One Martini backbone bead per residue (centre of mass of N, CA, C, O) as a GRO file, in nm:
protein
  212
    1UNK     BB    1   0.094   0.043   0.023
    2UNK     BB    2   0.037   0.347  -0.029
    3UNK     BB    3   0.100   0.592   0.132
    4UNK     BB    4  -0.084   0.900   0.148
    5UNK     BB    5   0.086   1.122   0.150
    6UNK     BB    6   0.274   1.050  -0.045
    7UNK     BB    7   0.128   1.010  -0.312
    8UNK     BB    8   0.069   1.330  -0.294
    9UNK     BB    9   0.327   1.385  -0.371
   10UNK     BB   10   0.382   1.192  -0.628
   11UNK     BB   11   0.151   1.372  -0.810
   12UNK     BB   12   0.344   1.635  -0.811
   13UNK     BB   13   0.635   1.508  -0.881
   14UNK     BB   14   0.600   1.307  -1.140
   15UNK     BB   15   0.564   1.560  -1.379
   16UNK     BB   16   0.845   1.676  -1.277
   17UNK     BB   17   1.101   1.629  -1.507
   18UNK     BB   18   1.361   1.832  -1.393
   19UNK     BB   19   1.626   2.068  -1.421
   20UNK     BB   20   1.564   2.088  -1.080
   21UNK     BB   21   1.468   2.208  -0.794
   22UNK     BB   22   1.230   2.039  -0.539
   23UNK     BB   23   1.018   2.164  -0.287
   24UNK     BB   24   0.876   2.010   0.029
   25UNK     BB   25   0.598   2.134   0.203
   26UNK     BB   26   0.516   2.034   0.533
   27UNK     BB   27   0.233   2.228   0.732
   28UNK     BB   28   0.175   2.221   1.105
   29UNK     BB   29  -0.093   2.425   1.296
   30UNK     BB   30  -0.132   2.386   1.637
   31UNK     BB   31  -0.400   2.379   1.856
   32UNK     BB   32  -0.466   2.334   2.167
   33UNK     BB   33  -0.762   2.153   2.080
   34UNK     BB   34  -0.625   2.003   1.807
   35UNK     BB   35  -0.662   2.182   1.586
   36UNK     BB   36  -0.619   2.313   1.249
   37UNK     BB   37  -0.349   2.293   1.001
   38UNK     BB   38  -0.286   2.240   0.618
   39UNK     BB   39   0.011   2.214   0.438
   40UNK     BB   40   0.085   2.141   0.052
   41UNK     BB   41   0.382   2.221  -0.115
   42UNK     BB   42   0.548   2.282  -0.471
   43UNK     BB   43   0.889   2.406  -0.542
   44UNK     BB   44   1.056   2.552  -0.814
   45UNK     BB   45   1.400   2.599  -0.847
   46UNK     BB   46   1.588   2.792  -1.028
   47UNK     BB   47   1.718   3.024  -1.264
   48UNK     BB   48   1.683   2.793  -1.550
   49UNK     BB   49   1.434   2.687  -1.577
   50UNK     BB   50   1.297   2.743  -1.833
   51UNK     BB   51   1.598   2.651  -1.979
   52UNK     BB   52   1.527   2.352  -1.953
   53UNK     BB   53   1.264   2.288  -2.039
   54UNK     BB   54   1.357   2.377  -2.315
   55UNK     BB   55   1.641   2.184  -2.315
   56UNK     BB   56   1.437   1.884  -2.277
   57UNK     BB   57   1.141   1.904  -2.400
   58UNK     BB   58   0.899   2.033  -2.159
   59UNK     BB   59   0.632   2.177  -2.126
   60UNK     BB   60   0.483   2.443  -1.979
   61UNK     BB   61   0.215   2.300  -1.896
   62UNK     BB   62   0.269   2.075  -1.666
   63UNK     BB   63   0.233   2.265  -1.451
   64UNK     BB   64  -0.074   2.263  -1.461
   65UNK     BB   65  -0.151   2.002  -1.373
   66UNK     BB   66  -0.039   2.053  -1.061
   67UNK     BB   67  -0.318   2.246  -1.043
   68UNK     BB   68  -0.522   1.985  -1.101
   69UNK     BB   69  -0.446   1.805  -0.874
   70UNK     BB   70  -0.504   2.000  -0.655
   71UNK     BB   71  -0.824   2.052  -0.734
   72UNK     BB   72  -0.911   1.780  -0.684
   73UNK     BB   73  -0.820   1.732  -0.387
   74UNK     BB   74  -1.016   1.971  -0.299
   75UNK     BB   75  -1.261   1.829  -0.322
   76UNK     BB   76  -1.198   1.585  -0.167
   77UNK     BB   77  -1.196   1.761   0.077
   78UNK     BB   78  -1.503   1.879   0.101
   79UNK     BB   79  -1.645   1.597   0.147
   80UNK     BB   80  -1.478   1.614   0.482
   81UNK     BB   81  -1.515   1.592   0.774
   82UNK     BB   82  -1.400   1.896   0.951
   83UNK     BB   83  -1.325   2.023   0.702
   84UNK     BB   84  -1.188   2.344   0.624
   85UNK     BB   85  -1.084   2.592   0.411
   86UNK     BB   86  -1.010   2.529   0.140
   87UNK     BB   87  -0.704   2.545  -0.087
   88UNK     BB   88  -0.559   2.697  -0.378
   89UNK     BB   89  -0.225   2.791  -0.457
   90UNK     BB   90  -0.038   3.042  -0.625
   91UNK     BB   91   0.215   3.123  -0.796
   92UNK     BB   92   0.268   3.398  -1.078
   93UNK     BB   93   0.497   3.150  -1.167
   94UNK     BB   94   0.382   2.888  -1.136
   95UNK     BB   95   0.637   2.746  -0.885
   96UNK     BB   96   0.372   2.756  -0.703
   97UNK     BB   97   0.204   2.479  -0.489
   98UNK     BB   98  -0.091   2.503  -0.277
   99UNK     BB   99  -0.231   2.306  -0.004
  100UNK     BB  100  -0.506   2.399   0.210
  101UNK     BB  101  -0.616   2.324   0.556
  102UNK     BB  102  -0.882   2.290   0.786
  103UNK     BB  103  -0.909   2.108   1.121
  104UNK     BB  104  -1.094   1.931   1.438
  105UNK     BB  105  -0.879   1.668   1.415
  106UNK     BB  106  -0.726   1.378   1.370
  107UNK     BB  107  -0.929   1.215   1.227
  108UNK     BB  108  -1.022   1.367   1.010
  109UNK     BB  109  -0.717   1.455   0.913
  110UNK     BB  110  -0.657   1.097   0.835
  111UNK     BB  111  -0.928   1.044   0.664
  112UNK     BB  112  -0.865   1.289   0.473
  113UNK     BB  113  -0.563   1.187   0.338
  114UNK     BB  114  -0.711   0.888   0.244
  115UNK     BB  115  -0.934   0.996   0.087
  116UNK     BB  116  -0.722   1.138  -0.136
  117UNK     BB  117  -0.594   0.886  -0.172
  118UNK     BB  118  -0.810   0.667  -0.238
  119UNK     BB  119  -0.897   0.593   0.070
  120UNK     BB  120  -0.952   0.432   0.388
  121UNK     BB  121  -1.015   0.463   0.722
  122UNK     BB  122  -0.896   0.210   0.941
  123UNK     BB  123  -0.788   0.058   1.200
  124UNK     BB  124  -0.564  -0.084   1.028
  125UNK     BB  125  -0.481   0.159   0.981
  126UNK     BB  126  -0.257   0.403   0.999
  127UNK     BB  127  -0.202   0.696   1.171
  128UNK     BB  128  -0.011   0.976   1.107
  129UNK     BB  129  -0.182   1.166   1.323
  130UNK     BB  130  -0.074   1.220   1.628
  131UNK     BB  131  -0.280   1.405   1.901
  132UNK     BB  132  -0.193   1.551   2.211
  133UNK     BB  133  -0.184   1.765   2.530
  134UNK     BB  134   0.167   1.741   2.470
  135UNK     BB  135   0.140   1.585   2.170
  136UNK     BB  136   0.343   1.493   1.903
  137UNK     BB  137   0.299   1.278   1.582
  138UNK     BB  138   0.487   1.155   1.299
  139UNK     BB  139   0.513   0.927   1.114
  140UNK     BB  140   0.699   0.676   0.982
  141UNK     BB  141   0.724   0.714   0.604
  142UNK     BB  142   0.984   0.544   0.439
  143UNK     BB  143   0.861   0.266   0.362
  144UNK     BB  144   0.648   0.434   0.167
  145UNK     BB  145   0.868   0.569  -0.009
  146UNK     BB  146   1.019   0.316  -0.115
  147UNK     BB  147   0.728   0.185  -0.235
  148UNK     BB  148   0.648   0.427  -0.418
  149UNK     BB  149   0.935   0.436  -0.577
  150UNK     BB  150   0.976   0.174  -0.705
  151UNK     BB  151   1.065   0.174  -1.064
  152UNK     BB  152   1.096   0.476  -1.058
  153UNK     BB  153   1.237   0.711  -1.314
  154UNK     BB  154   1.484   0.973  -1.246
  155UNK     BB  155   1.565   1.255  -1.400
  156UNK     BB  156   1.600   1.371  -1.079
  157UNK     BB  157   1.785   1.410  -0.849
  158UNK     BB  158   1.733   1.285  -0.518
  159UNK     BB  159   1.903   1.541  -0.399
  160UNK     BB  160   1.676   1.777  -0.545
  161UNK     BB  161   1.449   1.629  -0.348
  162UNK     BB  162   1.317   1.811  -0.125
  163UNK     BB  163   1.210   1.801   0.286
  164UNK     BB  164   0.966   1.956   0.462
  165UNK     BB  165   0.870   2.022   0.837
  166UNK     BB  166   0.617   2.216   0.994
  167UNK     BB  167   0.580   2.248   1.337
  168UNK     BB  168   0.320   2.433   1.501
  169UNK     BB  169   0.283   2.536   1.872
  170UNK     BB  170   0.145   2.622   2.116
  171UNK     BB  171   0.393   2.524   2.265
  172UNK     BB  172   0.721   2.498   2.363
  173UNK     BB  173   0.932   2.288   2.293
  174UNK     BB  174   1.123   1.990   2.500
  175UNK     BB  175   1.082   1.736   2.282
  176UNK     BB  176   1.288   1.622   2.008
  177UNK     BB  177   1.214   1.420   1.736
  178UNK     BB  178   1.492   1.433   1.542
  179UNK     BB  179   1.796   1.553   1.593
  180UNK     BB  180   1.774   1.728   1.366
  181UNK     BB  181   1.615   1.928   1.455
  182UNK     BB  182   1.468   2.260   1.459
  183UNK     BB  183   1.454   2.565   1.652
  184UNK     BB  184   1.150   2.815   1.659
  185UNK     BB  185   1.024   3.067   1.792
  186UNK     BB  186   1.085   2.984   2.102
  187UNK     BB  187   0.961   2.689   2.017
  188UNK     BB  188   0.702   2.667   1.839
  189UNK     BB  189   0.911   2.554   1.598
  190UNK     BB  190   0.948   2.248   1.413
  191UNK     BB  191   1.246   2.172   1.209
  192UNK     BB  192   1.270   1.954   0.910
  193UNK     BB  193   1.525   1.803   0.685
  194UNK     BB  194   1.555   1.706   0.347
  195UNK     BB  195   1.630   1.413   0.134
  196UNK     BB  196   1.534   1.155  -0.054
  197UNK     BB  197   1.824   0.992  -0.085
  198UNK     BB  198   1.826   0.951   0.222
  199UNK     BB  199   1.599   0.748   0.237
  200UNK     BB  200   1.657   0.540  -0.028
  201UNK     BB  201   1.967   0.480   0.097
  202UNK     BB  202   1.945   0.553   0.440
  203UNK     BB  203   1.691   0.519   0.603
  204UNK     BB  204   1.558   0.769   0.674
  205UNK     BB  205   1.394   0.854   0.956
  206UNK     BB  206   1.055   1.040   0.906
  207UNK     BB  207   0.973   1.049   1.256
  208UNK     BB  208   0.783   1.291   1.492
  209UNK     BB  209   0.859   1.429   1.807
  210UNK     BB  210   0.651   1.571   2.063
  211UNK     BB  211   0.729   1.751   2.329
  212UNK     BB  212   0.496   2.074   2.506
   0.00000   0.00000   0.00000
């Protein structure tokens, strides 16, 4: 089974088949009652993007792609309970594309991305997100990004394939699982960061824990 969560990075990512850098932020802003907020953008960086796209043959319509499947997933978001505030934001130079919507528990959010990758969440499904009253967590989706590239072909170096995670946090973190962890804002944000290759090469794991 492809992860949820990865599955979304997926049809955003391969799509990109380009000669630049590609940044994933997933970002999630927790309320003291555990509602918030959560946000996946697709940013391509590079000052020669438009002449790589023109130099390996690449049509610039691609781009729009990545907005019609973030609208998609847009819609299967509006018709799950507890969810509110769905959009869609594009960059100006459509360079940049994000998702991002408002959760009112971790049931519906974990709900609403099973749902959104075109699966239910049932008991035997793992959640990605688990919210208590002074911890978070993010399940380690190592093994599920593994099996969901098998057999992919990247003409794009995994090591250009950046992976951000940002939790805002109610309160200052006290204690952040993994060691590479950086906080921001008085303790109040949490952010992981690394690349694809990292995940592929090195089985590192993907899983933040948060007590709070």
């Amino acid at each position: 089974m492809t992860h949820p969560t990865f599955k979304i990075y997926l049809l955003l990512l391969f799509t990109l088949l380009l000669q630049s850098c590609i940044d994933i932020v997933e970002r999630i802003d927790l309320n003291k009652n555990r509602s918030g907020s959560f946000s996946l953008s697709v940013s391509i960086t590079g000052k020669k993007f438009l002449f790589d796209l023109l130099n390996i043959g690449i049509d610039t319509e691609v781009l729009d792609d990545i907005v019609i499947m973030a609208n998609d997933a847009a819609d299967l978001l509006q018709q799950c309970e507890g969810i509110s505030n769905v959009k869609v934001v594009t960059g100006s130079n459509k360079m940049t594309v994000a998702l991002a919507f408002d959760f009112d528990n971790q049931h519906n959010l974990n709900r609403a991305l099973y749902y959104m990758a075109g699966e239910e969440k049932t008991i035997f499904k793992p959640a990605i997100y688990k919210f208590k009253r002074t911890r978070f967590e993010r399940k380690n989706i190592t093994k599920f990004i593994k099996q969901a590239a098998n057999g992919q072909k990247f003409e794009l170096k995994p090591s250009l394939i950046n992976y951000i995670t940002e939790v805002n946090l109610p309160r200052p973190a006290k204690m952040v699982v993994p060691a590479n962890a950086s906080l921001h804002h008085s303790g109040f944000m949490v952010r992981v960061s690394g690349n694809l290759a990292e995940i592929l090469e090195n089985n590192t794991n993907t899983g933040i824990k948060v007590r709070y």
